[in-house]
mmCIF file of C-alpha atoms in Angstrom:
data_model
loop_
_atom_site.group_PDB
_atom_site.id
_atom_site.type_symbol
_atom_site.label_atom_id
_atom_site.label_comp_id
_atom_site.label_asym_id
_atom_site.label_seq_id
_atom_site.Cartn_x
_atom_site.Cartn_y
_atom_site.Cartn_z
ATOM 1 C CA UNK A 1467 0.000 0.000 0.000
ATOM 2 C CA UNK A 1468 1.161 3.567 -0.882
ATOM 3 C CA UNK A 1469 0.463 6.403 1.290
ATOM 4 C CA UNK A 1470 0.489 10.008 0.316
ATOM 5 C CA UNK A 1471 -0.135 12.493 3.250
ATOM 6 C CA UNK A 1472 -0.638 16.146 2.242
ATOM 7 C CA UNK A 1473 -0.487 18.541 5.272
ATOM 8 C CA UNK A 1474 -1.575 22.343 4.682
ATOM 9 C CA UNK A 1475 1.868 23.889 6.224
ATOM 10 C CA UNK A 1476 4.785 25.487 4.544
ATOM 11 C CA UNK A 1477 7.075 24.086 6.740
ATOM 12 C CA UNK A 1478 6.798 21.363 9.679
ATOM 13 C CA UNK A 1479 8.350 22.147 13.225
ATOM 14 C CA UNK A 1480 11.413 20.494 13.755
ATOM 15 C CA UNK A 1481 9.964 18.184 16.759
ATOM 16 C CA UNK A 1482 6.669 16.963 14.179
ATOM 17 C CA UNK A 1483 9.183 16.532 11.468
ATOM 18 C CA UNK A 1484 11.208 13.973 13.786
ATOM 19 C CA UNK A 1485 8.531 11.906 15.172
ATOM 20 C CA UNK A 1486 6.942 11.676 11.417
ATOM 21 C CA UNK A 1487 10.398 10.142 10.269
ATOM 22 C CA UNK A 1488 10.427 7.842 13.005
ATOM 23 C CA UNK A 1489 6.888 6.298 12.106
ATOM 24 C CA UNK A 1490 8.009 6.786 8.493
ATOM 25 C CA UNK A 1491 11.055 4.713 8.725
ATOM 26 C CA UNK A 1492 9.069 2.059 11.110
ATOM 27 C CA UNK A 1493 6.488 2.034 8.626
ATOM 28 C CA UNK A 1494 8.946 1.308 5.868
ATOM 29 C CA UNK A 1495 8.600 -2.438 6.742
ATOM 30 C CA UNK A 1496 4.961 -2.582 5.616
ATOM 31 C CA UNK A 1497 4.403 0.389 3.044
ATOM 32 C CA UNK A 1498 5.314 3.162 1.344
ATOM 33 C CA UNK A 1499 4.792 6.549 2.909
ATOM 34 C CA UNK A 1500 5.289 9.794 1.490
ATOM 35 C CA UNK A 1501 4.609 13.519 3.580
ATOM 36 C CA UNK A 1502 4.162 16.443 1.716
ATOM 37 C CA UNK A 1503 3.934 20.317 3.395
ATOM 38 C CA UNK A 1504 1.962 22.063 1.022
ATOM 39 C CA UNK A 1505 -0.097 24.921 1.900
ATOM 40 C CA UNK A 1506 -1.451 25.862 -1.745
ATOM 41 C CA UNK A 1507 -2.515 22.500 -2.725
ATOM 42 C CA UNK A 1508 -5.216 21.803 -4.907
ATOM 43 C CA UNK A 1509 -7.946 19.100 -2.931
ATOM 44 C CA UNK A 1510 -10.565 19.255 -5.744
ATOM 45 C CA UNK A 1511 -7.982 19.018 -8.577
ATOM 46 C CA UNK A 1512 -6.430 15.821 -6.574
ATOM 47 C CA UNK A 1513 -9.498 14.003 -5.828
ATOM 48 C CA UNK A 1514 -11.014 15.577 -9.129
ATOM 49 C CA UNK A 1515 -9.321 12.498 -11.221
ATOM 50 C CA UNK A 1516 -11.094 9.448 -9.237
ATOM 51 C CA UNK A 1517 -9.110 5.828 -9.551
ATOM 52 C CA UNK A 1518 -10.096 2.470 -8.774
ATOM 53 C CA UNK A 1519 -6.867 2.144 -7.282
ATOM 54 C CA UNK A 1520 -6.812 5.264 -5.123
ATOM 55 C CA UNK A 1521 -8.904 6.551 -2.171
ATOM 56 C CA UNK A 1522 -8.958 10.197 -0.554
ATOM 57 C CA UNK A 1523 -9.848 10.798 3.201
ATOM 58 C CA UNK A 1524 -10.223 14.680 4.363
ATOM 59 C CA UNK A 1525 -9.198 14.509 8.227
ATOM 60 C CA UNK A 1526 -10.723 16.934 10.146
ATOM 61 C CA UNK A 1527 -11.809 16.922 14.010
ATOM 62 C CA UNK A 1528 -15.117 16.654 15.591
ATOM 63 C CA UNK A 1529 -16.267 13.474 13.991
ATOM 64 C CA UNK A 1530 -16.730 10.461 15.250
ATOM 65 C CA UNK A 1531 -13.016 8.599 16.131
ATOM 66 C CA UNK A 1532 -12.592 5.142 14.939
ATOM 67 C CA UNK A 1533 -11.158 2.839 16.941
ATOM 68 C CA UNK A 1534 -7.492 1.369 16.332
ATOM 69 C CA UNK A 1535 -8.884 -1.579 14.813
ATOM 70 C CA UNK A 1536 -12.099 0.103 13.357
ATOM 71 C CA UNK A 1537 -9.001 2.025 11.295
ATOM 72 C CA UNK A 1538 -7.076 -1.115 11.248
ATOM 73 C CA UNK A 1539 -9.711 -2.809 9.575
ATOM 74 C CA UNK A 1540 -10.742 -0.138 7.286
ATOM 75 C CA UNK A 1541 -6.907 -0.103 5.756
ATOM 76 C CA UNK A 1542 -6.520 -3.989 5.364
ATOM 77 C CA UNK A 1543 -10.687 -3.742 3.390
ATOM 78 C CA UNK A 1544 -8.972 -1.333 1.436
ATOM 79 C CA UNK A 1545 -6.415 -3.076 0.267
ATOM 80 C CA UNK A 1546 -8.255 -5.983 -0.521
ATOM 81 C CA UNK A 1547 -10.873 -4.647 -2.607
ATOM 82 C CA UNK A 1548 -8.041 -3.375 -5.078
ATOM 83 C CA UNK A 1549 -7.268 -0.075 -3.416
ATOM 84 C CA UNK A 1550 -3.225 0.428 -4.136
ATOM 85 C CA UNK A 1551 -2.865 4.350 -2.890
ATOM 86 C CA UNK A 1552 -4.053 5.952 -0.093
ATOM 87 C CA UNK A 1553 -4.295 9.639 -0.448
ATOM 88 C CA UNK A 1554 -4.638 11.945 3.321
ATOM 89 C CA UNK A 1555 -5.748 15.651 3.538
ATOM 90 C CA UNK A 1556 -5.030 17.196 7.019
ATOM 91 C CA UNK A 1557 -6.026 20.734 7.427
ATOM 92 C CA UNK A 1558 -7.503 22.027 4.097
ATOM 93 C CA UNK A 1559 -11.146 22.776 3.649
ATOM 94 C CA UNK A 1560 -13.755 20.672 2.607
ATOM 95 C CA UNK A 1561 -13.481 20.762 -0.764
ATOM 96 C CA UNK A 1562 -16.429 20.890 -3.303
ATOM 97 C CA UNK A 1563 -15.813 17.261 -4.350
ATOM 98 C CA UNK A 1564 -17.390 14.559 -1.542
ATOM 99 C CA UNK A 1565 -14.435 12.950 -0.201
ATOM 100 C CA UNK A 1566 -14.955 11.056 2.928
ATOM 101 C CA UNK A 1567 -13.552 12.391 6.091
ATOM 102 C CA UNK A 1568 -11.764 10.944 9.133
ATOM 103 C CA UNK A 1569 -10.944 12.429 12.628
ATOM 104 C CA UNK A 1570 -8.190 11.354 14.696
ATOM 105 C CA UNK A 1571 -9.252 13.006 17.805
ATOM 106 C CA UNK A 1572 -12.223 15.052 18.570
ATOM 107 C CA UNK A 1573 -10.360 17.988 20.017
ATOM 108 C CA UNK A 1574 -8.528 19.952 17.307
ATOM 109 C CA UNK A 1575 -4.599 19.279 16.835
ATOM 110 C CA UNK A 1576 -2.200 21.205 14.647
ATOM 111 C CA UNK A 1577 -1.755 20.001 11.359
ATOM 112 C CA UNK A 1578 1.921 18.722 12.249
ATOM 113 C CA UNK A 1579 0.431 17.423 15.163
ATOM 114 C CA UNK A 1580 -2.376 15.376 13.371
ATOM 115 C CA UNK A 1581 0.576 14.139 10.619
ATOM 116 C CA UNK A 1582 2.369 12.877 13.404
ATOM 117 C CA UNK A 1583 -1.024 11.036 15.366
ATOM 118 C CA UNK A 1584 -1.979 9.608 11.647
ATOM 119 C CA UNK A 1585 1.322 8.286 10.716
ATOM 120 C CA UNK A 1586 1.285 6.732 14.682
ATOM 121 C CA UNK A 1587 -2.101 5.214 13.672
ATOM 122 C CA UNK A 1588 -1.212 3.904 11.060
ATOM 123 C CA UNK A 1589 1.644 2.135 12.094
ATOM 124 C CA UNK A 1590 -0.359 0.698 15.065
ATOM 125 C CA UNK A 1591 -2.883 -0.569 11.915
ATOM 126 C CA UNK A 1592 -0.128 -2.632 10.888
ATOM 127 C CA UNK A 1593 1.049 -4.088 13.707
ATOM 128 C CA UNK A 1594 -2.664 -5.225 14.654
ATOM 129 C CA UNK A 1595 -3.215 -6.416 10.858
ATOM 130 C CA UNK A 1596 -0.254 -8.548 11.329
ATOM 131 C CA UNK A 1597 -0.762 -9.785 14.722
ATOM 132 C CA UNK A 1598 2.635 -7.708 16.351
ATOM 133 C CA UNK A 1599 2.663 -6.129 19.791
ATOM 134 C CA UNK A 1600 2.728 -2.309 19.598
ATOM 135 C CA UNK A 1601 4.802 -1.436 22.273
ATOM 136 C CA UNK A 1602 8.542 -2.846 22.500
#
């Protein structure tokens, strides 16, 4: 599975950008993760080109929080219904196109914040989905 995670900063802080690379790199042994700070990005124009292959989730806070393995579960579904690419949106509006949206908490986080709590998440997803303590 591919994972593209688009947060709406210029630039992260320095303490975000570390704990990112840390999930990044333990995620490494299950997928492929890329983070990209853009503050100008287009959400319509992305989601605008729908794929079979690839799937678009706004996160935003105040909704309802799924579980670990409710999010666990969602991921592996994903995958095997055909879904390759997993595309994230953390602090952009709602754009005009429906896109389904996620919370990871219902109190609001920065965007580096929430970056950092989704690439923890989804980490944890794979060490559920393959049957791996979480904590060393």
């Amino acid at each position: 599975m591919n994972y593209k995670i688009y947060l709406n900063l210029k630039k992260m802080n320095r303490h975000d950008a570390d704990a990112i690379a840390e999930y990044t790199k333990r995620l490494s042994a299950y997928c492929s993760t890329q983070i990209f700070c853009k503050p100008s990005v287009d959400v319509q124009r992305i989601c605008g080109h729908p794929s079979e292959h690839t799937r678009y989730f706004l996160i935003t806070p105040g909704y309802d929080t799924p579980s670990s393995e409710a999010f666990a579960s969602m991921l592996d579904n994903l995958g095997i219904h055909g879904c390759s690419c997993i595309c994230f949106f953390l602090g952009y509006p709602q754009p005009e196109v429906d896109i389904p949206t996620l919370s990871l908490s219902s109190m609001p986080l920065s965007t580096g914040l929430s970056g950092v709590v989704l690439c923890e998440q989804l980490y944890r997803s794979y060490r559920i989905l393959n049957h791996q303590p979480y904590h060393k």
